[in-house]
Amino acid sequence: MKLKIKNNNTCDNFFTQKTDIITENLNLYYGNFHALKDVNCNIKEKMVTSMIGPSGCGKSTLLKTFNRMNDLVEGCKISGKVVIGGKDIYANGIDVSLLRKNVGMVFQKPNPFPMSIYDNVAYAPRTFGIRKKGELDYIVQKSLVKAAMWDEVKDRLNRGALTLSGGQQQRLCIARALAAEPKILLMDEPTSALDPISTAKIEELCLELKENYTIVIVTHNMQQAGRISDYTAFFLLGELVEFNTTDNIFESPEDERTENYISGRFG
Amino acid sequence: MTKELKENLYKYLFLVCAIFGIVAVAVIIFYLFARGMPAIFDIGFFKFIFGERWVPEAGLYGILPMIVNSLYAAAFSISIGVVLGVFSAVYLAMYCKGKLQAVLKQMVSLLSGIPSVVYGFFGMMVIIPFISDLTGTYGYGLFVSGIVLSIMILPTIILISFNSIKSVPKSYYEGALALGATHNQAVFKTILPAAKSGIIAGVILGINRAVGETMAIVMVSGNVPKIANSFFNPIRTLTGNIVLEMGYATGLHLDALIATGVVLFFFVLVIITCFNIYTNKSNNKQKEGGNKKTIKPIVDIHDNFSPKIKVSTKATNMLKILSYICISIAVLSLAFIIVFLFVRGVPYINLEFLFGHYIMDGRVTILPSLVTTLMLIVLTLAIALPLGVGGGIFLAEYTKKGNKFVGFLRSSIETLAGIPSIIFGLFGMLLFVTVFKLGFSVYAGALTMTLMILPTIIRTSEESFLAVPQSYREGSLALGAGKSRTIFKVVLPSAISGILTGIVLSMGRIVGESAPTLFTVGTAFAMPKGFASSGITLAVFMYILAGEAFHVNEAFAVAVVLIVMVITLNIISMVFENILKKKNRNALEN
């Protein structure tokens, strides 16, 4: 059964404006290590933006500043601003839980909880006080449909999530993130642990989801960035070297370093 | 001797050591059942199990009160111990960091070795007078037994729960936070459920300890063989029934006590089986199947449906506060016990007390019991060490995964580890003291204690052999050394700190146990003349002193000596463990 889904609906008013992500002079330190240097970028709403660059260039670090997962890292210090939907997310009085509800994240390695498929997807709604079975059922189904795995799992929702294959686990994690009704979806190398077929499915999913969500994806795979993203950001040694439309980055990069990286001369 | 013959000889030697574990369990079971079952049928199965009166002089042997009371005491202590233990572990693992975490954890593991007589004595001297004043009852009984037991099982539950919470992958925590869960919600809704099976395994071990505990219970329960009607009724447990009367029982009376042991053994087997099932389950992670739950597909998915969200962190905040309360209670009560005993006991420790001669004019000296304990340790280790290390070598070096026989071997050793100490005491008295005609002697005690500490030594030495990097073995074998030479020259030396950990832990156990030595080593206050003569171990001495009203101060002093000994041994074992860890880390890095 194919189900059509219309526009995503809001149920909290955390972001009141368009959900662009804007960073202003963002600097980040892990102890003495300067991981992000004066990053200024403007990520557009309902677009797919790729972040590429060699290992340790700061792209994952930047991603984690958008939902403040860097708060977990000891000795992490931040200066500058990150503004999402008109809100400075590092300002005092920001509810980090609500921020993370609205800025969903998918991790490099699929990390479903050791619970049933249903309970995984229902995790975020339950966290935010939704208890009625009818409402939960609705959200679970809707999220699984959006993640294009409803038909695969609708008859075994009570099964342990860890019995799924790696690719299915990752799509379950996407469904789990969607169930929180976010506006933005951050993906940290979501396909690096997956086989090519699962990777293709997730890429397809990204293209479908961008209708309703702002998607930021960190990837090591330049073909992937080329296939799915509208904008691409190239990072090197904590610096944002170039940020432009994907076509421009891949076809006529302005910076020499970008060109070298794209053409495979280092990385 | 040809090389092949030599290799085979060693292999079978190690096999024999390992099989000793199976033999021990088999013999204990066979012996108890062979003597206990006929007694049960002599008395009449229903009269025995469901009989409400235990009056050996009148030939009435009904153990229903003991069964019910044992279950009452275990259930009561577990319900306190689980709440305190699990929430304390949550605090330790998730709400405290760095030094505080290390200190508290060390403290809990140090306390896990404190002898049960010490806990029983504390219950007698402090909790019972308090309860007695408060309720106007006699004090001895179910309530205090449950409290003392719950304090005793607390370290076990805390440590095992802590480890299973710590082994939950960090990615679960991050996943929960990324979905908007708070720290509290992630801890109680994600991590705790993920650690469930490990925690349950810890609780089962706690139940086993509570059902099998003897000496502490005898000291605080009142020992009246009647079913408790209230919390403040005196009770007698299965274990208490055995230890109270086995010193003088003969004929059918003695067989009825053995039959009590059979019933106790039955309970323990059920508990151990549950434990094995649970640990296997947690290893297999999640099962396939279980597709009962389906939700009614909604055909028309539209988005005018938007349930109101509310951020409610009250429930998990309450749980967080609860875990702070639990750790405070646990740490404060354990610390209070130690401090109280030290304050009362230290003033009475002097040279005369430690090294004087015991004379019957009321002055007490612990020298004979120190010597006896030392002799017991030496002799027990002399027997148990070769057997245990040999068994460990066999399990680590000569077995393949998935072998059924090895599985059976392991579960036998697990079973041996789970048998309550009073069963060893009973068995030791029947077999070594009576049948082998060793009499009350250090020999009989050492043989009994060997059975008790064997699983610990096998397990720790197996673990330390497995931790030796495979490349060491390959290096030795590649130089043309045989398997046995590799084991003796390369593996054994690298694993030595792990084996030492096991030895020291076992020494702590020998020092602290009293139920198995009471009727094997005996209760003679005199200096032992040799291994064949009887004596008294320090823990048993403490038990005897506690029962004599005019040596209370000396009992406090003995308690201090026992605690110091056990804690010193535990600290030494921790040092060895750290050396082992460091070594492994270095080996991995190279």
mmCIF file of C-alpha atoms in Angstrom, chain B residues 353-507:
data_model
loop_
_atom_site.group_PDB
_atom_site.id
_atom_site.type_symbol
_atom_site.label_atom_id
_atom_site.label_comp_id
_atom_site.label_asym_id
_atom_site.label_seq_id
_atom_site.Cartn_x
_atom_site.Cartn_y
_atom_site.Cartn_z
ATOM 1 C CA PHE B 353 44.506 -9.317 72.675
ATOM 2 C CA LEU B 354 46.417 -10.041 69.494
ATOM 3 C CA PHE B 355 49.202 -12.295 70.711
ATOM 4 C CA GLY B 356 48.532 -13.358 74.316
ATOM 5 C CA HIS B 357 47.678 -16.812 75.577
ATOM 6 C CA TYR B 358 44.079 -17.767 75.873
ATOM 7 C CA ILE B 359 43.355 -18.534 79.470
ATOM 8 C CA MET B 360 40.023 -19.291 80.918
ATOM 9 C CA ASP B 361 39.894 -16.266 83.202
ATOM 10 C CA GLY B 362 37.864 -14.176 80.844
ATOM 11 C CA ARG B 363 40.648 -12.548 78.867
ATOM 12 C CA VAL B 364 40.455 -13.121 75.162
ATOM 13 C CA THR B 365 43.258 -13.458 72.680
ATOM 14 C CA ILE B 366 42.944 -14.123 69.015
ATOM 15 C CA LEU B 367 46.356 -15.669 68.434
ATOM 16 C CA PRO B 368 45.098 -19.291 68.153
ATOM 17 C CA SER B 369 42.402 -18.287 65.710
ATOM 18 C CA LEU B 370 44.848 -16.208 63.669
ATOM 19 C CA VAL B 371 47.187 -19.190 63.439
ATOM 20 C CA THR B 372 44.346 -21.536 62.542
ATOM 21 C CA THR B 373 43.100 -19.169 59.861
ATOM 22 C CA LEU B 374 46.587 -18.849 58.428
ATOM 23 C CA MET B 375 47.060 -22.635 58.383
ATOM 24 C CA LEU B 376 43.692 -23.009 56.714
ATOM 25 C CA ILE B 377 44.642 -20.502 54.036
ATOM 26 C CA VAL B 378 47.981 -22.199 53.315
ATOM 27 C CA LEU B 379 46.572 -25.707 53.144
ATOM 28 C CA THR B 380 43.505 -24.734 51.128
ATOM 29 C CA LEU B 381 45.572 -22.874 48.560
ATOM 30 C CA ALA B 382 48.060 -25.754 48.378
ATOM 31 C CA ILE B 383 45.220 -28.018 47.275
ATOM 32 C CA ALA B 384 43.031 -25.603 45.333
ATOM 33 C CA LEU B 385 45.690 -23.674 43.454
ATOM 34 C CA PRO B 386 47.096 -26.473 41.252
ATOM 35 C CA LEU B 387 43.591 -27.801 40.614
ATOM 36 C CA GLY B 388 42.129 -24.382 39.833
ATOM 37 C CA VAL B 389 44.961 -23.109 37.662
ATOM 38 C CA GLY B 390 45.103 -26.468 35.846
ATOM 39 C CA GLY B 391 41.366 -26.242 35.212
ATOM 40 C CA GLY B 392 41.775 -22.663 34.035
ATOM 41 C CA ILE B 393 44.540 -23.708 31.643
ATOM 42 C CA PHE B 394 42.358 -26.445 30.236
ATOM 43 C CA LEU B 395 39.401 -24.109 29.682
ATOM 44 C CA ALA B 396 41.500 -21.361 28.136
ATOM 45 C CA GLU B 397 44.044 -23.319 26.100
ATOM 46 C CA TYR B 398 42.545 -26.667 25.184
ATOM 47 C CA THR B 399 38.888 -26.029 24.430
ATOM 48 C CA LYS B 400 36.992 -24.874 21.397
ATOM 49 C CA LYS B 401 33.937 -22.674 21.452
ATOM 50 C CA GLY B 402 30.585 -24.412 21.254
ATOM 51 C CA ASN B 403 31.822 -27.744 22.549
ATOM 52 C CA LYS B 404 28.979 -29.352 24.549
ATOM 53 C CA PHE B 405 31.261 -30.972 27.097
ATOM 54 C CA VAL B 406 32.969 -27.664 27.787
ATOM 55 C CA GLY B 407 29.578 -26.013 28.172
ATOM 56 C CA PHE B 408 28.666 -28.661 30.717
ATOM 57 C CA LEU B 409 31.983 -28.117 32.469
ATOM 58 C CA ARG B 410 31.361 -24.408 32.697
ATOM 59 C CA SER B 411 27.843 -24.729 34.020
ATOM 60 C CA SER B 412 29.098 -27.218 36.650
ATOM 61 C CA ILE B 413 31.633 -24.672 37.800
ATOM 62 C CA GLU B 414 28.934 -21.962 37.827
ATOM 63 C CA THR B 415 26.765 -24.258 39.915
ATOM 64 C CA LEU B 416 29.603 -24.924 42.331
ATOM 65 C CA ALA B 417 30.073 -21.165 42.664
ATOM 66 C CA GLY B 418 26.409 -20.699 43.497
ATOM 67 C CA ILE B 419 26.061 -23.338 46.200
ATOM 68 C CA PRO B 420 25.473 -21.729 49.625
ATOM 69 C CA SER B 421 28.363 -22.046 52.054
ATOM 70 C CA ILE B 422 26.309 -23.937 54.624
ATOM 71 C CA ILE B 423 25.851 -26.784 52.118
ATOM 72 C CA PHE B 424 29.634 -27.021 51.838
ATOM 73 C CA GLY B 425 29.824 -27.018 55.629
ATOM 74 C CA LEU B 426 27.258 -29.775 55.908
ATOM 75 C CA PHE B 427 28.883 -31.815 53.169
ATOM 76 C CA GLY B 428 32.354 -31.292 54.631
ATOM 77 C CA MET B 429 31.213 -32.386 58.043
ATOM 78 C CA LEU B 430 29.507 -35.510 56.720
ATOM 79 C CA LEU B 431 32.207 -36.593 54.297
ATOM 80 C CA PHE B 432 35.570 -35.266 55.444
ATOM 81 C CA VAL B 433 34.998 -35.168 59.198
ATOM 82 C CA THR B 434 32.924 -38.323 59.586
ATOM 83 C CA VAL B 435 33.455 -40.643 56.632
ATOM 84 C CA PHE B 436 37.117 -39.816 56.005
ATOM 85 C CA LYS B 437 37.592 -39.812 59.779
ATOM 86 C CA LEU B 438 39.577 -36.600 59.678
ATOM 87 C CA GLY B 439 37.665 -35.299 62.682
ATOM 88 C CA PHE B 440 37.397 -31.571 63.311
ATOM 89 C CA SER B 441 40.694 -30.530 61.793
ATOM 90 C CA VAL B 442 42.392 -28.032 59.530
ATOM 91 C CA TYR B 443 42.552 -30.847 56.954
ATOM 92 C CA ALA B 444 38.784 -31.219 56.858
ATOM 93 C CA GLY B 445 38.345 -27.444 56.755
ATOM 94 C CA ALA B 446 40.846 -27.041 53.927
ATOM 95 C CA LEU B 447 39.182 -29.747 51.807
ATOM 96 C CA THR B 448 35.823 -28.062 52.336
ATOM 97 C CA MET B 449 37.151 -24.598 51.537
ATOM 98 C CA THR B 450 38.884 -25.985 48.438
ATOM 99 C CA LEU B 451 35.489 -26.847 46.973
ATOM 100 C CA MET B 452 34.281 -23.331 47.756
ATOM 101 C CA ILE B 453 37.122 -21.341 46.261
ATOM 102 C CA LEU B 454 37.786 -23.595 43.273
ATOM 103 C CA PRO B 455 35.357 -21.773 40.947
ATOM 104 C CA THR B 456 36.919 -18.396 41.791
ATOM 105 C CA ILE B 457 40.420 -19.630 41.011
ATOM 106 C CA ILE B 458 39.367 -21.405 37.829
ATOM 107 C CA ARG B 459 37.483 -18.386 36.580
ATOM 108 C CA THR B 460 40.106 -15.746 37.348
ATOM 109 C CA SER B 461 42.929 -17.828 35.951
ATOM 110 C CA GLU B 462 40.977 -18.676 32.795
ATOM 111 C CA GLU B 463 40.249 -14.995 32.267
ATOM 112 C CA SER B 464 43.871 -14.035 32.702
ATOM 113 C CA PHE B 465 45.016 -16.762 30.278
ATOM 114 C CA LEU B 466 42.538 -15.538 27.703
ATOM 115 C CA ALA B 467 43.897 -12.027 28.125
ATOM 116 C CA VAL B 468 47.376 -13.124 27.080
ATOM 117 C CA PRO B 469 47.811 -11.989 23.469
ATOM 118 C CA GLN B 470 47.644 -14.770 20.907
ATOM 119 C CA SER B 471 50.848 -13.461 19.319
ATOM 120 C CA TYR B 472 52.851 -14.591 22.384
ATOM 121 C CA ARG B 473 51.743 -18.173 21.842
ATOM 122 C CA GLU B 474 52.372 -17.993 18.129
ATOM 123 C CA GLY B 475 55.831 -16.622 18.761
ATOM 124 C CA SER B 476 56.709 -19.487 21.059
ATOM 125 C CA LEU B 477 55.179 -22.169 18.846
ATOM 126 C CA ALA B 478 56.946 -20.730 15.801
ATOM 127 C CA LEU B 479 60.248 -21.251 17.580
ATOM 128 C CA GLY B 480 59.473 -24.933 17.813
ATOM 129 C CA ALA B 481 58.328 -25.034 21.429
ATOM 130 C CA GLY B 482 55.584 -27.532 22.247
ATOM 131 C CA LYS B 483 52.210 -26.537 23.597
ATOM 132 C CA SER B 484 53.012 -27.403 27.198
ATOM 133 C CA ARG B 485 56.313 -25.546 27.082
ATOM 134 C CA THR B 486 54.520 -22.544 25.587
ATOM 135 C CA ILE B 487 52.000 -22.647 28.398
ATOM 136 C CA PHE B 488 54.551 -22.936 31.196
ATOM 137 C CA LYS B 489 57.189 -20.576 29.819
ATOM 138 C CA VAL B 490 55.113 -17.936 28.055
ATOM 139 C CA VAL B 491 51.411 -17.984 28.945
ATOM 140 C CA LEU B 492 51.641 -18.703 32.658
ATOM 141 C CA PRO B 493 54.192 -15.974 33.426
ATOM 142 C CA SER B 494 52.186 -13.386 31.479
ATOM 143 C CA ALA B 495 49.015 -14.340 33.298
ATOM 144 C CA ILE B 496 50.515 -14.350 36.760
ATOM 145 C CA SER B 497 48.954 -11.115 38.004
ATOM 146 C CA GLY B 498 45.492 -12.369 37.094
ATOM 147 C CA ILE B 499 46.087 -15.606 38.958
ATOM 148 C CA LEU B 500 47.314 -13.645 41.960
ATOM 149 C CA THR B 501 44.063 -11.658 41.915
ATOM 150 C CA GLY B 502 42.167 -14.919 42.160
ATOM 151 C CA ILE B 503 44.375 -16.160 44.977
ATOM 152 C CA VAL B 504 43.937 -13.006 47.008
ATOM 153 C CA LEU B 505 40.168 -12.979 46.482
ATOM 154 C CA SER B 506 40.076 -16.590 47.639
ATOM 155 C CA MET B 507 42.107 -15.726 50.704
#
